[in-house]
Amino acid sequence: MMSVVAVQSVKMVTANMLLTVFFVSGALADCRLQPGLFITAPQEMEALSGSCLIITCNFGVNISAKETFDSLTATFGVWIKNDSRFGNNPNNMIFNSSRMNNIYPMDITGDLSQKNCTTLFSSLITSYTDTYYFRFENWPFLATASCDPLQITVKGALAACSKDTSLFITAPKNMEALSGSCLLIPCNFSAKPDTGFNSTRTTFGVWIKNDSRFGNDRNNVIFNSSRVNNSYPMSITGDLSQKNCTTLFSRLVTNYTDTYYFRIENRPSRATAVCDPLQITVKDSPPRPRIEISGDLKEKESVTISCSASTPCPHSPPKLTWNLQQDPPNNIEENPDQTFTTKIQKTITLSDTHDGFTISCSATYPVNEDAPKNTSVSISPSGLVSAGSWVNLTCSSRAKPPANFSWFKNSKDGDISVAEEVFYSFNVTNVTDIEDYYCVATNDLGNQTLSWIHLKSADNPEFGVDVYVTVKILGILTLYSTLIIFECWLRSRCCNKPVKDAGEEDYVNRVIEIQAS
């Protein structure tokens, strides 16, 4: 039997990030300004109207600035909206910790003397959606982190959701993924007592796109775990009986960009999380990695440099590389919202050689993942097998992520698992006991089963045919022997009787001829 080895051609998509170090952060690689202040904080944050937002924030200063930071001097923090050049519009300075009354309800909870600018933003309303800049006043040192804008979006969707619903999910509100890859959706749900949800009953999970009222368009129900075949390549990996609705969305294409709603069916209880839409955006290009530097950018100071990339598909994470070291170890970290980030980092001691040094970081994402297909088997030896010989079976399949293999044999007691690996070897002890085998290739996206492999014996390769031919020959011989014996018996009777007239003799002879013909 010919051995077929399937090799998958994997498309790799790379995103690059450059950062030039002038002993000052370049959080935005294309920022042409050279501010005296930089902050480490999220670039984008979302919050709910009527709630609050904690902005985690740390800052560093540019040692090349005319003035320097003095932790013993009174320090004030300022937040500016819309435009970092607040001189153009003084009303853009919406918070200053030196004032008693401010335009926006903010409070710096971090210790500014320790370069911690963490801020509590309270009593949020949707009109607070804007771009914000942090400013530092440590007289005579004044600086604005003009290259580190923070985009804050305040949504009122949930607060204003007046729909009667009994199901709620905890999941990210917005997720981005790469075409050709997958997306792991972290998800947990809770149901009101009046829904009658019972974890001991069979529970099915449903995903609906575009409009939660799927009765208007049944085609919007793109996945139901009770079905074998679904419109979209999804699988619920969480345990619904434990209210875990985590879902793997595979083989993404850009037209999967849409709003999605989760639904449970725990008959007779059925409910849709109409107030918890999930916006999924599938893009053809990957997100840029992010470079961060923690510590003071001063000569002889140790700083930790990190490069991170979002990892929507932890089964096929990006590979990060940079010019600080070869083959850096990539670590996948779980974020507070249960999404994932791939990260590399290195600690260095700054010297004059680092002034103006450019850090480049690349994130390479593997795409075009698929469930196992083109599964094949090779047999060694490829010819007939005989008693006492060893038989080696090898299974191969085209799959991304790589497939795991299982071997089964057919016996009088049914299919029996014999191995959990690519190769399976066994010794033929008796050719009459040769059994049939098959392999199953499996990954997170599905499985493929190869049909039965029939082995033939070299000692008696056509045993079944030989038996049939032998039985047929024996049957024919038996028939002819019976006829011959019968004819001899008739002849012996004929010879022992008195002589009859010729007519009777002719009759008897005709009978014998007919019987023997």
Tab-separated table of C-alpha atoms in Angstrom, residues 14-320:
chain	number	residue	atom	x	y	z
A	14	THR	CA	3.074	39.301	10.265
A	15	ALA	CA	2.541	42.605	12.027
A	16	ASN	CA	5.511	44.811	12.918
A	17	MET	CA	6.149	47.429	15.556
A	18	LEU	CA	9.095	49.838	15.827
A	19	LEU	CA	10.122	51.886	18.821
A	20	THR	CA	13.073	54.248	18.918
A	21	VAL	CA	14.484	54.838	22.375
A	22	PHE	CA	15.708	58.334	23.139
A	23	PHE	CA	15.518	57.563	26.836
A	24	VAL	CA	11.835	58.360	26.397
A	25	SER	CA	8.829	56.173	25.632
A	26	GLY	CA	7.608	55.868	22.096
A	27	ALA	CA	4.360	54.105	22.884
A	28	LEU	CA	3.023	55.337	19.562
A	29	ALA	CA	5.692	54.498	17.029
A	30	ASP	CA	4.484	57.155	14.604
A	31	CYS	CA	4.343	59.956	17.220
A	32	ARG	CA	6.774	62.590	15.985
A	33	LEU	CA	6.616	64.615	19.181
A	34	GLN	CA	9.284	64.237	21.831
A	35	PRO	CA	7.321	64.797	25.045
A	36	GLY	CA	8.978	64.988	28.420
A	37	LEU	CA	6.376	62.614	29.879
A	38	PHE	CA	5.047	59.181	28.937
A	39	ILE	CA	2.535	56.917	30.641
A	40	THR	CA	1.878	53.193	30.771
A	41	ALA	CA	-1.900	52.716	30.578
A	42	PRO	CA	-4.462	51.004	28.345
A	43	GLN	CA	-4.891	52.680	24.968
A	44	GLU	CA	-8.629	51.988	24.887
A	45	MET	CA	-11.132	51.474	27.692
A	46	GLU	CA	-14.891	50.962	27.824
A	47	ALA	CA	-17.256	51.562	30.699
A	48	LEU	CA	-20.944	51.552	31.473
A	49	SER	CA	-23.018	54.673	31.884
A	50	GLY	CA	-23.881	55.223	35.559
A	51	SER	CA	-20.874	53.217	36.714
A	52	CYS	CA	-17.200	54.055	37.263
A	53	LEU	CA	-13.872	53.312	35.602
A	54	ILE	CA	-10.480	52.670	37.208
A	55	ILE	CA	-7.695	53.840	34.913
A	56	THR	CA	-4.479	51.978	35.760
A	57	CYS	CA	-1.636	54.386	35.100
A	58	ASN	CA	2.099	54.782	35.707
A	59	PHE	CA	4.364	57.458	34.271
A	60	GLY	CA	8.000	58.035	33.413
A	61	VAL	CA	9.950	61.132	32.429
A	62	ASN	CA	12.373	61.974	29.660
A	63	ILE	CA	15.820	62.584	31.127
A	64	SER	CA	16.647	64.834	28.188
A	65	ALA	CA	13.937	67.277	29.297
A	66	LYS	CA	15.087	70.701	30.417
A	67	GLU	CA	13.723	70.187	33.937
A	68	THR	CA	13.670	66.973	35.988
A	69	PHE	CA	11.156	65.314	38.272
A	70	ASP	CA	11.589	65.879	42.005
A	71	SER	CA	9.538	63.528	44.192
A	72	LEU	CA	10.009	65.869	47.180
A	73	THR	CA	8.229	68.720	45.405
A	74	ALA	CA	4.445	69.012	45.418
A	75	THR	CA	3.103	67.088	42.460
A	76	PHE	CA	-0.250	67.481	40.686
A	77	GLY	CA	-1.923	65.373	38.071
A	78	VAL	CA	-4.026	66.748	35.244
A	79	TRP	CA	-6.379	65.095	32.742
A	80	ILE	CA	-7.103	66.785	29.425
A	81	LYS	CA	-9.746	65.744	26.894
A	82	ASN	CA	-9.866	65.916	23.107
A	83	ASP	CA	-6.583	67.750	22.438
A	84	SER	CA	-3.364	67.618	24.456
A	85	ARG	CA	-2.735	71.285	23.590
A	86	PHE	CA	-5.198	72.532	26.175
A	87	GLY	CA	-4.041	76.112	25.677
A	88	ASN	CA	-6.237	76.184	22.577
A	89	ASN	CA	-9.261	75.482	24.775
A	90	PRO	CA	-8.857	75.733	28.583
A	91	ASN	CA	-12.158	73.892	29.072
A	92	ASN	CA	-10.428	70.739	27.796
A	93	MET	CA	-8.594	70.571	31.131
A	94	ILE	CA	-11.354	68.639	32.852
A	95	PHE	CA	-9.435	67.616	36.004
A	96	ASN	CA	-6.533	69.028	38.030
A	97	SER	CA	-5.696	67.491	41.409
A	98	SER	CA	-4.637	70.947	42.688
A	99	ARG	CA	-8.251	72.138	42.424
A	100	MET	CA	-11.141	71.487	44.757
A	101	ASN	CA	-13.767	71.688	42.030
A	102	ASN	CA	-13.336	70.043	38.661
A	103	ILE	CA	-15.453	69.691	35.543
A	104	TYR	CA	-15.367	65.865	35.501
A	105	PRO	CA	-15.754	63.569	38.551
A	106	MET	CA	-12.201	62.189	38.722
A	107	ASP	CA	-9.865	61.331	41.568
A	108	ILE	CA	-6.202	60.316	41.327
A	109	THR	CA	-5.908	57.374	43.715
A	110	GLY	CA	-2.285	56.552	42.856
A	111	ASP	CA	0.741	58.058	44.623
A	112	LEU	CA	2.150	60.632	42.197
A	113	SER	CA	5.410	60.817	44.141
A	114	GLN	CA	5.891	57.146	43.221
A	115	LYS	CA	4.966	57.872	39.589
A	116	ASN	CA	1.594	56.159	39.977
A	117	CYS	CA	-1.185	58.093	38.210
A	118	THR	CA	-4.014	55.551	38.644
A	119	THR	CA	-7.309	57.436	38.462
A	120	LEU	CA	-10.922	56.759	39.447
A	121	PHE	CA	-13.435	58.163	36.938
A	122	SER	CA	-16.908	58.188	38.597
A	123	SER	CA	-20.558	58.815	37.687
A	124	LEU	CA	-19.975	58.117	34.017
A	125	ILE	CA	-22.293	59.322	31.262
A	126	THR	CA	-22.113	58.642	27.538
A	127	SER	CA	-20.985	62.214	26.749
A	128	TYR	CA	-17.704	61.438	28.549
A	129	THR	CA	-16.706	59.341	25.539
A	130	ASP	CA	-13.536	61.056	24.326
A	131	THR	CA	-9.745	60.925	24.005
A	132	TYR	CA	-7.818	61.800	27.176
A	133	TYR	CA	-4.237	62.881	27.919
A	134	PHE	CA	-2.410	62.861	31.232
A	135	ARG	CA	-0.341	65.853	32.359
A	136	PHE	CA	2.126	66.191	35.189
A	137	GLU	CA	2.918	69.397	37.130
A	138	ASN	CA	5.945	69.188	39.402
A	139	TRP	CA	7.187	72.774	39.398
A	140	PRO	CA	9.223	73.808	37.508
A	141	PHE	CA	8.815	70.511	35.610
A	142	LEU	CA	5.627	70.531	33.472
A	143	ALA	CA	4.906	67.932	30.815
A	144	THR	CA	2.026	66.232	28.954
A	145	ALA	CA	2.041	62.634	27.720
A	146	SER	CA	0.978	63.772	24.250
A	147	CYS	CA	2.088	60.497	22.625
A	148	ASP	CA	0.002	58.323	24.966
A	149	PRO	CA	-3.674	59.136	24.339
A	150	LEU	CA	-6.345	57.102	26.144
A	151	GLN	CA	-9.626	56.479	24.333
A	152	ILE	CA	-12.530	56.083	26.773
A	153	THR	CA	-15.916	54.921	25.501
A	154	VAL	CA	-18.938	55.097	27.793
A	155	LYS	CA	-21.881	52.996	26.665
A	156	GLY	CA	-25.444	53.102	27.874
A	157	ALA	CA	-26.661	49.948	26.098
A	158	LEU	CA	-27.018	47.782	29.177
A	159	ALA	CA	-28.287	50.528	31.464
A	160	ALA	CA	-30.923	51.444	28.901
A	161	CYS	CA	-31.838	47.846	28.017
A	162	SER	CA	-35.540	47.729	28.737
A	163	LYS	CA	-36.140	44.335	27.141
A	164	ASP	CA	-37.563	41.688	29.397
A	165	THR	CA	-34.815	39.092	29.705
A	166	SER	CA	-34.073	36.272	32.105
A	167	LEU	CA	-30.596	35.377	30.817
A	168	PHE	CA	-27.335	37.279	31.192
A	169	ILE	CA	-23.831	36.438	30.027
A	170	THR	CA	-20.403	37.595	31.160
A	171	ALA	CA	-18.236	37.972	28.065
A	172	PRO	CA	-16.235	40.687	26.294
A	173	LYS	CA	-18.456	43.228	24.546
A	174	ASN	CA	-16.148	43.610	21.556
A	175	MET	CA	-13.721	41.081	20.121
A	176	GLU	CA	-11.421	41.194	17.107
A	177	ALA	CA	-9.957	38.213	15.269
A	178	LEU	CA	-7.944	37.403	12.170
A	179	SER	CA	-9.417	35.920	9.016
A	180	GLY	CA	-8.284	32.319	8.588
A	181	SER	CA	-7.702	31.858	12.306
A	182	CYS	CA	-10.044	31.179	15.233
A	183	LEU	CA	-11.558	33.082	18.136
A	184	LEU	CA	-12.017	31.767	21.670
A	185	ILE	CA	-15.016	33.498	23.256
A	186	PRO	CA	-14.848	33.347	27.079
A	187	CYS	CA	-18.423	33.137	28.304
A	188	ASN	CA	-20.377	32.426	31.474
A	189	PHE	CA	-24.115	32.834	31.960
A	190	SER	CA	-26.596	33.327	34.749
A	191	ALA	CA	-30.354	32.914	34.704
A	192	LYS	CA	-33.097	34.409	36.816
A	193	PRO	CA	-34.817	31.928	39.158
A	194	ASP	CA	-38.070	32.299	37.250
A	195	THR	CA	-36.496	30.706	34.168
A	196	GLY	CA	-36.505	27.315	35.880
A	197	PHE	CA	-32.990	26.453	34.730
A	198	ASN	CA	-32.004	22.994	35.992
A	199	SER	CA	-28.385	21.870	35.576
A	200	THR	CA	-29.418	18.199	35.764
A	201	ARG	CA	-31.423	18.505	32.554
A	202	THR	CA	-29.839	18.419	29.110
A	203	THR	CA	-28.827	21.938	28.098
A	204	PHE	CA	-28.148	23.205	24.586
A	205	GLY	CA	-26.377	26.426	23.650
A	206	VAL	CA	-27.408	28.562	20.701
A	207	TRP	CA	-25.689	31.505	18.966
A	208	ILE	CA	-27.779	33.983	16.986
A	209	LYS	CA	-26.426	36.692	14.706
A	210	ASN	CA	-27.667	40.173	13.863
A	211	ASP	CA	-30.994	40.143	15.721
A	212	SER	CA	-31.860	38.321	18.933
A	213	ARG	CA	-35.418	37.898	17.652
A	214	PHE	CA	-34.490	34.934	15.494
A	215	GLY	CA	-38.136	34.194	14.816
A	216	ASN	CA	-37.994	36.995	12.241
A	217	ASP	CA	-35.287	35.135	10.333
A	218	ARG	CA	-34.482	31.514	11.177
A	219	ASN	CA	-31.219	31.793	9.227
A	220	ASN	CA	-29.903	34.014	12.019
A	221	VAL	CA	-29.604	30.916	14.212
A	222	ILE	CA	-26.089	30.057	13.064
A	223	PHE	CA	-25.226	27.493	15.762
A	224	ASN	CA	-27.175	25.104	17.977
A	225	SER	CA	-25.261	22.513	20.005
A	226	SER	CA	-28.153	20.068	19.596
A	227	ARG	CA	-27.435	19.861	15.857
A	228	VAL	CA	-24.750	17.909	14.059
A	229	ASN	CA	-24.531	20.360	11.153
A	230	ASN	CA	-24.515	24.127	11.696
A	231	SER	CA	-24.202	27.201	9.491
A	232	TYR	CA	-21.085	28.557	11.237
A	233	PRO	CA	-18.043	26.555	12.456
A	234	MET	CA	-18.568	26.925	16.193
A	235	SER	CA	-18.266	24.540	19.128
A	236	ILE	CA	-19.146	25.166	22.759
A	237	THR	CA	-16.112	24.026	24.771
A	238	GLY	CA	-17.493	25.104	28.141
A	239	ASP	CA	-19.674	22.944	30.374
A	240	LEU	CA	-23.202	24.309	30.023
A	241	SER	CA	-24.335	22.417	33.136
A	242	GLN	CA	-21.823	24.587	35.035
A	243	LYS	CA	-23.103	27.722	33.252
A	244	ASN	CA	-19.933	27.963	31.175
A	245	CYS	CA	-20.719	28.913	27.572
A	246	THR	CA	-17.126	29.407	26.347
A	247	THR	CA	-17.150	28.925	22.581
A	248	LEU	CA	-14.530	28.274	19.899
A	249	PHE	CA	-15.283	30.069	16.628
A	250	SER	CA	-13.132	28.470	13.889
A	251	ARG	CA	-12.114	29.101	10.274
A	252	LEU	CA	-13.045	32.766	10.416
A	253	VAL	CA	-13.820	34.882	7.362
A	254	THR	CA	-14.472	38.609	7.231
A	255	ASN	CA	-18.198	38.226	6.531
A	256	TYR	CA	-18.569	36.692	10.005
A	257	THR	CA	-18.263	40.270	11.324
A	258	ASP	CA	-21.569	40.810	13.106
A	259	THR	CA	-23.373	41.165	16.421
A	260	TYR	CA	-24.050	37.889	18.241
A	261	TYR	CA	-26.447	36.817	20.991
A	262	PHE	CA	-26.281	33.726	23.204
A	263	ARG	CA	-29.303	31.564	24.049
A	264	ILE	CA	-29.854	28.504	26.232
A	265	GLU	CA	-32.438	25.777	25.787
A	266	ASN	CA	-32.946	23.784	28.965
A	267	ARG	CA	-36.461	22.550	28.283
A	268	PRO	CA	-38.908	23.714	29.280
A	269	SER	CA	-36.660	26.681	30.158
A	270	ARG	CA	-35.518	28.772	27.175
A	271	ALA	CA	-34.000	32.271	27.200
A	272	THR	CA	-31.843	34.646	25.137
A	273	ALA	CA	-29.340	37.162	26.542
A	274	VAL	CA	-30.864	40.033	24.559
A	275	CYS	CA	-29.135	42.682	26.689
A	276	ASP	CA	-25.650	41.208	26.243
A	277	PRO	CA	-24.733	41.523	22.551
A	278	LEU	CA	-21.222	40.525	21.481
A	279	GLN	CA	-19.683	42.437	18.591
A	280	ILE	CA	-17.182	40.308	16.649
A	281	THR	CA	-14.994	41.920	14.000
A	282	VAL	CA	-12.939	39.707	11.665
A	283	LYS	CA	-10.088	41.469	9.858
A	284	ASP	CA	-7.730	40.451	7.076
A	285	SER	CA	-4.725	42.096	8.762
A	286	PRO	CA	-3.450	41.338	12.290
A	287	PRO	CA	-3.227	43.926	15.076
A	288	ARG	CA	0.131	45.572	15.697
A	289	PRO	CA	2.089	44.358	18.727
A	290	ARG	CA	2.600	46.805	21.573
A	291	ILE	CA	5.984	47.766	23.037
A	292	GLU	CA	6.174	48.993	26.637
A	293	ILE	CA	9.074	50.111	28.785
A	294	SER	CA	8.829	50.171	32.573
A	295	GLY	CA	11.350	52.077	34.659
A	296	ASP	CA	13.218	55.340	34.367
A	297	LEU	CA	14.914	55.923	31.033
A	298	LYS	CA	18.176	57.034	32.581
A	299	GLU	CA	21.687	55.907	31.942
A	300	LYS	CA	22.783	53.000	34.192
A	301	GLU	CA	19.155	52.340	35.164
A	302	SER	CA	17.603	48.891	34.603
A	303	VAL	CA	14.402	48.855	32.570
A	304	THR	CA	12.119	46.050	31.514
A	305	ILE	CA	11.057	46.122	27.883
A	306	SER	CA	8.103	44.035	26.790
A	307	CYS	CA	6.361	43.364	23.510
A	308	SER	CA	2.856	41.913	23.550
A	309	ALA	CA	0.256	40.901	20.996
A	310	SER	CA	-3.406	40.067	21.381
A	311	THR	CA	-4.105	36.335	21.092
A	312	PRO	CA	-7.723	35.790	20.068
A	313	CYS	CA	-6.917	32.178	19.091
A	314	PRO	CA	-4.790	30.656	21.884
A	315	HIS	CA	-4.777	27.333	19.974
A	316	SER	CA	-2.675	29.081	17.290
A	317	PRO	CA	-0.928	31.945	19.097
A	318	PRO	CA	1.272	34.508	17.346
A	319	LYS	CA	5.037	34.127	17.465
A	320	LEU	CA	6.797	37.246	18.721
